[in-house]
PDB file of C-alpha atoms in Angstrom:
ATOM      1  CA  LEU A 202     -61.647  10.206  -2.785  1.00 44.00           C
ATOM      2  CA  PHE A 203     -60.407  11.296  -5.827  1.00 46.00           C
ATOM      3  CA  SER A 204     -59.015  15.005  -6.321  1.00 56.00           C
ATOM      4  CA  ASN A 205     -59.527  16.619  -9.497  1.00 60.00           C
ATOM      5  CA  GLU A 206     -56.188  16.009 -10.675  1.00 65.00           C
ATOM      6  CA  ASP A 207     -57.047  12.357 -10.205  1.00 62.00           C
ATOM      7  CA  ALA A 208     -60.172  12.547 -12.491  1.00 63.00           C
ATOM      8  CA  ASN A 209     -58.266  14.209 -15.209  1.00 66.00           C
ATOM      9  CA  THR A 210     -55.577  11.589 -15.378  1.00 66.00           C
ATOM     10  CA  PRO A 211     -56.863   8.367 -17.537  1.00 64.00           C
ATOM     11  CA  GLN A 212     -55.902   5.030 -16.004  1.00 66.00           C
ATOM     12  CA  GLY A 213     -55.054   3.842 -19.718  1.00 69.00           C
ATOM     13  CA  LYS A 214     -54.801   5.119 -23.025  1.00 75.00           C
ATOM     14  CA  TRP A 215     -54.524   3.149 -26.209  1.00 74.00           C
ATOM     15  CA  TYR A 216     -54.155   4.239 -29.767  1.00 79.00           C
ATOM     16  CA  LEU A 217     -56.394   2.560 -32.479  1.00 80.00           C
ATOM     17  CA  GLY A 218     -55.127   3.707 -35.568  1.00 84.00           C
ATOM     18  CA  ALA A 219     -58.557   5.455 -36.506  1.00 89.00           C
ATOM     19  CA  PRO A 220     -60.708   7.753 -34.616  1.00 93.00           C
ATOM     20  CA  VAL A 221     -62.833   6.124 -32.456  1.00 95.00           C
ATOM     21  CA  TYR A 222     -66.665   6.798 -32.778  1.00 94.00           C
ATOM     22  CA  SER A 223     -68.265   4.394 -30.069  1.00 96.00           C
ATOM     23  CA  ILE A 224     -67.106   2.158 -27.289  1.00 96.00           C
ATOM     24  CA  ALA A 225     -68.543  -0.315 -25.042  1.00 97.00           C
ATOM     25  CA  VAL A 226     -67.623  -2.339 -21.809  1.00 95.00           C
ATOM     26  CA  ASN A 227     -68.510  -6.065 -21.336  1.00 95.00           C
ATOM     27  CA  ALA A 228     -70.355  -7.193 -18.499  1.00 93.00           C
ATOM     28  CA  ASP A 229     -67.592  -8.326 -16.265  1.00 92.00           C
ATOM     29  CA  GLU A 230     -65.564  -5.259 -17.271  1.00 92.00           C
ATOM     30  CA  SER A 231     -62.597  -7.560 -18.744  1.00 92.00           C
ATOM     31  CA  VAL A 232     -62.948  -6.210 -22.443  1.00 94.00           C
ATOM     32  CA  VAL A 233     -63.715  -2.831 -23.950  1.00 95.00           C
ATOM     33  CA  ALA A 234     -64.863  -2.403 -27.591  1.00 96.00           C
ATOM     34  CA  ALA A 235     -64.161   0.238 -29.574  1.00 97.00           C
ATOM     35  CA  GLY A 236     -65.727   1.129 -33.172  1.00 97.00           C
ATOM     36  CA  THR A 237     -63.606   3.474 -35.543  1.00 96.00           C
ATOM     37  CA  LEU A 238     -63.991   5.795 -38.417  1.00 95.00           C
ATOM     38  CA  SER A 239     -62.613   3.152 -40.670  1.00 95.00           C
ATOM     39  CA  GLY A 240     -65.436   0.567 -40.205  1.00 96.00           C
ATOM     40  CA  THR A 241     -63.445  -1.464 -37.761  1.00 96.00           C
ATOM     41  CA  PHE A 242     -63.960  -2.485 -34.400  1.00 97.00           C
ATOM     42  CA  GLN A 243     -61.294  -3.695 -31.835  1.00 96.00           C
ATOM     43  CA  LEU A 244     -61.713  -5.708 -28.599  1.00 96.00           C
ATOM     44  CA  ARG A 245     -59.081  -4.840 -25.827  1.00 94.00           C
ATOM     45  CA  HIS A 246     -58.314  -6.374 -22.494  1.00 93.00           C
ATOM     46  CA  LEU A 247     -58.803  -4.453 -19.388  1.00 89.00           C
ATOM     47  CA  PRO A 248     -56.922  -2.656 -17.890  1.00 86.00           C
ATOM     48  CA  GLU A 249     -53.741  -3.057 -19.767  1.00 88.00           C
ATOM     49  CA  GLY A 250     -55.612  -2.417 -23.355  1.00 89.00           C
ATOM     50  CA  ALA A 251     -53.986  -5.462 -25.101  1.00 92.00           C
ATOM     51  CA  LEU A 252     -55.527  -6.190 -28.329  1.00 94.00           C
ATOM     52  CA  ILE A 253     -57.599  -9.284 -28.533  1.00 94.00           C
ATOM     53  CA  LEU A 254     -58.945  -8.750 -32.005  1.00 94.00           C
ATOM     54  CA  LYS A 255     -59.537  -6.240 -34.881  1.00 96.00           C
ATOM     55  CA  VAL A 256     -62.538  -6.736 -37.372  1.00 96.00           C
ATOM     56  CA  ARG A 257     -63.305  -5.297 -40.391  1.00 96.00           C
ATOM     57  CA  ALA A 258     -67.112  -4.859 -39.488  1.00 95.00           C
ATOM     58  CA  HIS A 259     -68.578  -2.046 -42.178  1.00 95.00           C
ATOM     59  CA  GLY A 260     -68.072   0.081 -44.997  1.00 92.00           C
ATOM     60  CA  ASN A 261     -68.114   3.062 -43.101  1.00 93.00           C
ATOM     61  CA  ARG A 262     -67.749   4.197 -39.609  1.00 95.00           C
ATOM     62  CA  VAL A 263     -68.877   2.195 -36.618  1.00 97.00           C
ATOM     63  CA  ASP A 264     -71.309   4.421 -34.894  1.00 96.00           C
ATOM     64  CA  SER A 265     -72.455   2.428 -32.038  1.00 97.00           C
ATOM     65  CA  ILE A 266     -71.357  -0.844 -30.526  1.00 98.00           C
ATOM     66  CA  ALA A 267     -72.866  -2.926 -27.662  1.00 98.00           C
ATOM     67  CA  PHE A 268     -72.098  -5.997 -25.653  1.00 97.00           C
ATOM     68  CA  SER A 269     -75.040  -8.223 -24.374  1.00 95.00           C
ATOM     69  CA  PRO A 270     -75.319  -8.048 -20.747  1.00 95.00           C
ATOM     70  CA  ARG A 271     -75.730 -11.780 -20.536  1.00 90.00           C
ATOM     71  CA  SER A 272     -71.755 -12.341 -20.942  1.00 80.00           C
ATOM     72  CA  ASP A 273     -72.701 -14.942 -23.654  1.00 84.00           C
ATOM     73  CA  GLY A 274     -70.491 -13.385 -26.247  1.00 89.00           C
ATOM     74  CA  LEU A 275     -72.992 -11.361 -28.281  1.00 93.00           C
ATOM     75  CA  LEU A 276     -71.895  -8.145 -29.595  1.00 95.00           C
ATOM     76  CA  ALA A 277     -73.686  -5.579 -31.834  1.00 97.00           C
ATOM     77  CA  THR A 278     -72.413  -3.001 -34.244  1.00 98.00           C
ATOM     78  CA  ALA A 279     -74.065  -0.103 -36.080  1.00 97.00           C
ATOM     79  CA  SER A 280     -73.048   2.031 -38.937  1.00 95.00           C
ATOM     80  CA  ASN A 281     -73.950   5.025 -40.797  1.00 90.00           C
ATOM     81  CA  ASP A 282     -73.603   2.613 -43.870  1.00 91.00           C
ATOM     82  CA  GLY A 283     -77.491   1.487 -43.051  1.00 91.00           C
ATOM     83  CA  THR A 284     -76.378  -1.910 -41.417  1.00 92.00           C
ATOM     84  CA  ALA A 285     -76.204  -3.324 -38.121  1.00 94.00           C
ATOM     85  CA  HIS A 286     -74.442  -6.881 -37.323  1.00 95.00           C
ATOM     86  CA  LEU A 287     -74.938  -9.142 -34.645  1.00 94.00           C
ATOM     87  CA  TRP A 288     -71.694 -11.005 -33.696  1.00 95.00           C
ATOM     88  CA  LYS A 289     -70.558 -13.993 -31.440  1.00 93.00           C
ATOM     89  CA  TRP A 290     -67.209 -13.567 -29.895  1.00 91.00           C
ATOM     90  CA  THR A 291     -65.347 -16.197 -28.152  1.00 88.00           C
ATOM     91  CA  GLU A 292     -61.841 -16.735 -27.375  1.00 81.00           C
ATOM     92  CA  ARG A 293     -61.259 -18.373 -30.930  1.00 86.00           C
ATOM     93  CA  GLY A 294     -62.418 -15.131 -32.742  1.00 90.00           C
ATOM     94  CA  VAL A 295     -65.508 -13.558 -33.874  1.00 93.00           C
ATOM     95  CA  GLU A 296     -68.317 -14.756 -36.100  1.00 92.00           C
ATOM     96  CA  LYS A 297     -71.002 -12.460 -37.635  1.00 93.00           C
ATOM     97  CA  LEU A 298     -74.216 -14.345 -36.821  1.00 90.00           C
ATOM     98  CA  MET A 299     -76.577 -11.947 -39.049  1.00 88.00           C
ATOM     99  CA  SER A 300     -76.728  -8.531 -40.883  1.00 90.00           C
ATOM    100  CA  ILE A 301     -79.640  -6.304 -40.495  1.00 87.00           C
ATOM    101  CA  GLN A 302     -80.588  -3.368 -42.985  1.00 86.00           C
ATOM    102  CA  VAL A 303     -83.736  -1.342 -42.501  1.00 79.00           C
ATOM    103  CA  PRO A 304     -86.023  -0.979 -45.798  1.00 80.00           C
ATOM    104  CA  SER A 305     -85.527   2.951 -45.556  1.00 80.00           C
ATOM    105  CA  ARG A 306     -81.281   2.206 -45.851  1.00 83.00           C
ATOM    106  CA  GLN A 307     -80.761   5.091 -43.595  1.00 89.00           C
ATOM    107  CA  PRO A 308     -77.635   5.183 -41.033  1.00 91.00           C
ATOM    108  CA  ILE A 309     -78.555   3.019 -38.017  1.00 93.00           C
ATOM    109  CA  LEU A 310     -77.020   5.644 -35.418  1.00 93.00           C
ATOM    110  CA  ALA A 311     -77.444   3.391 -32.208  1.00 95.00           C
ATOM    111  CA  VAL A 312     -77.908  -0.215 -30.862  1.00 96.00           C
ATOM    112  CA  GLN A 313     -78.372  -1.268 -27.395  1.00 96.00           C
ATOM    113  CA  PHE A 314     -79.442  -4.280 -25.574  1.00 96.00           C
ATOM    114  CA  SER A 315     -82.018  -4.594 -23.280  1.00 96.00           C
ATOM    115  CA  PRO A 316     -80.955  -4.949 -19.508  1.00 95.00           C
ATOM    116  CA  ASP A 317     -81.950  -8.713 -19.618  1.00 94.00           C
ATOM    117  CA  GLY A 318     -80.162  -9.311 -23.003  1.00 93.00           C
ATOM    118  CA  ARG A 319     -83.505 -10.415 -24.693  1.00 93.00           C
ATOM    119  CA  ASP A 320     -83.930  -7.661 -27.033  1.00 94.00           C
ATOM    120  CA  LEU A 321     -81.625  -5.694 -29.172  1.00 94.00           C
ATOM    121  CA  ALA A 322     -82.849  -1.920 -30.104  1.00 94.00           C
ATOM    122  CA  MET A 323     -81.967   0.095 -33.045  1.00 93.00           C
ATOM    123  CA  LEU A 324     -82.150   3.754 -33.693  1.00 92.00           C
ATOM    124  CA  VAL A 325     -82.530   4.672 -37.353  1.00 91.00           C
ATOM    125  CA  SER A 326     -81.616   8.050 -38.844  1.00 90.00           C
ATOM    126  CA  ASN A 327     -84.403  10.109 -39.790  1.00 86.00           C
ATOM    127  CA  GLU A 328     -87.337   7.604 -38.349  1.00 83.00           C
ATOM    128  CA  THR A 329     -89.514   8.312 -35.871  1.00 83.00           C
ATOM    129  CA  ALA A 330     -89.563   4.754 -34.427  1.00 83.00           C
ATOM    130  CA  VAL A 331     -87.244   2.526 -32.357  1.00 87.00           C
ATOM    131  CA  HIS A 332     -86.723  -0.882 -34.089  1.00 88.00           C
ATOM    132  CA  ILE A 333     -86.942  -3.718 -31.512  1.00 91.00           C
ATOM    133  CA  TRP A 334     -85.623  -7.421 -32.131  1.00 88.00           C
ATOM    134  CA  HIS A 335     -86.382 -10.238 -29.935  1.00 92.00           C
ATOM    135  CA  LEU A 336     -83.275 -12.473 -29.929  1.00 89.00           C
ATOM    136  CA  GLU A 337     -84.973 -15.474 -28.637  1.00 87.00           C
ATOM    137  CA  GLU A 338     -87.223 -15.376 -31.781  1.00 87.00           C
ATOM    138  CA  LEU A 339     -83.978 -14.711 -34.102  1.00 80.00           C
ATOM    139  CA  ARG A 340     -82.300 -17.788 -32.314  1.00 79.00           C
ATOM    140  CA  GLU A 341     -85.156 -19.883 -33.263  1.00 83.00           C
ATOM    141  CA  ARG A 342     -85.320 -18.935 -36.863  1.00 78.00           C
ATOM    142  CA  PHE A 343     -81.676 -19.997 -36.867  1.00 70.00           C
ATOM    143  CA  ASP A 344     -82.245 -23.160 -35.352  1.00 75.00           C
ATOM    144  CA  GLU A 345     -85.101 -23.645 -38.087  1.00 78.00           C
ATOM    145  CA  MET A 346     -82.485 -23.046 -40.680  1.00 72.00           C
ATOM    146  CA  GLY A 347     -79.785 -25.746 -39.368  1.00 70.00           C
ATOM    147  CA  LEU A 348     -77.464 -22.927 -38.132  1.00 62.00           C
ATOM    148  CA  ALA A 349     -75.867 -22.455 -35.007  1.00 61.00           C
ATOM    149  CA  TRP A 350     -76.033 -19.217 -32.796  1.00 58.00           C
TER     150      TRP A 350
END
């Protein structure tokens, strides 16, 4: 068992160059994502913290970041710039699949995948609803337009 001293000593600590506003760990616990004040997110290997990539994602801070639980490389980010982005990450890099901007143009405070990875939920500032995106329907729309997902 851990002592109180053990609990207060982190097993790793990495400096990202900007204040961190959000973090997420992928399903197999091999990668951590960190969203920053500067609008970037970084992916780092666990446990050593080696930088995988750094992406300029938003025009303002990244308030929320989430990995799909399906281990399919999907990653979502949200920002107080009023946008959310869906990304596809592979060993070759990262590609923005789509951008979402709600009609109210309010900051998007949080994104979260459903436990089965089929839906993406968004929390928008000053709204009384949660926005739900069904990812299979979005994928079908991409296919109809001849775009790869």
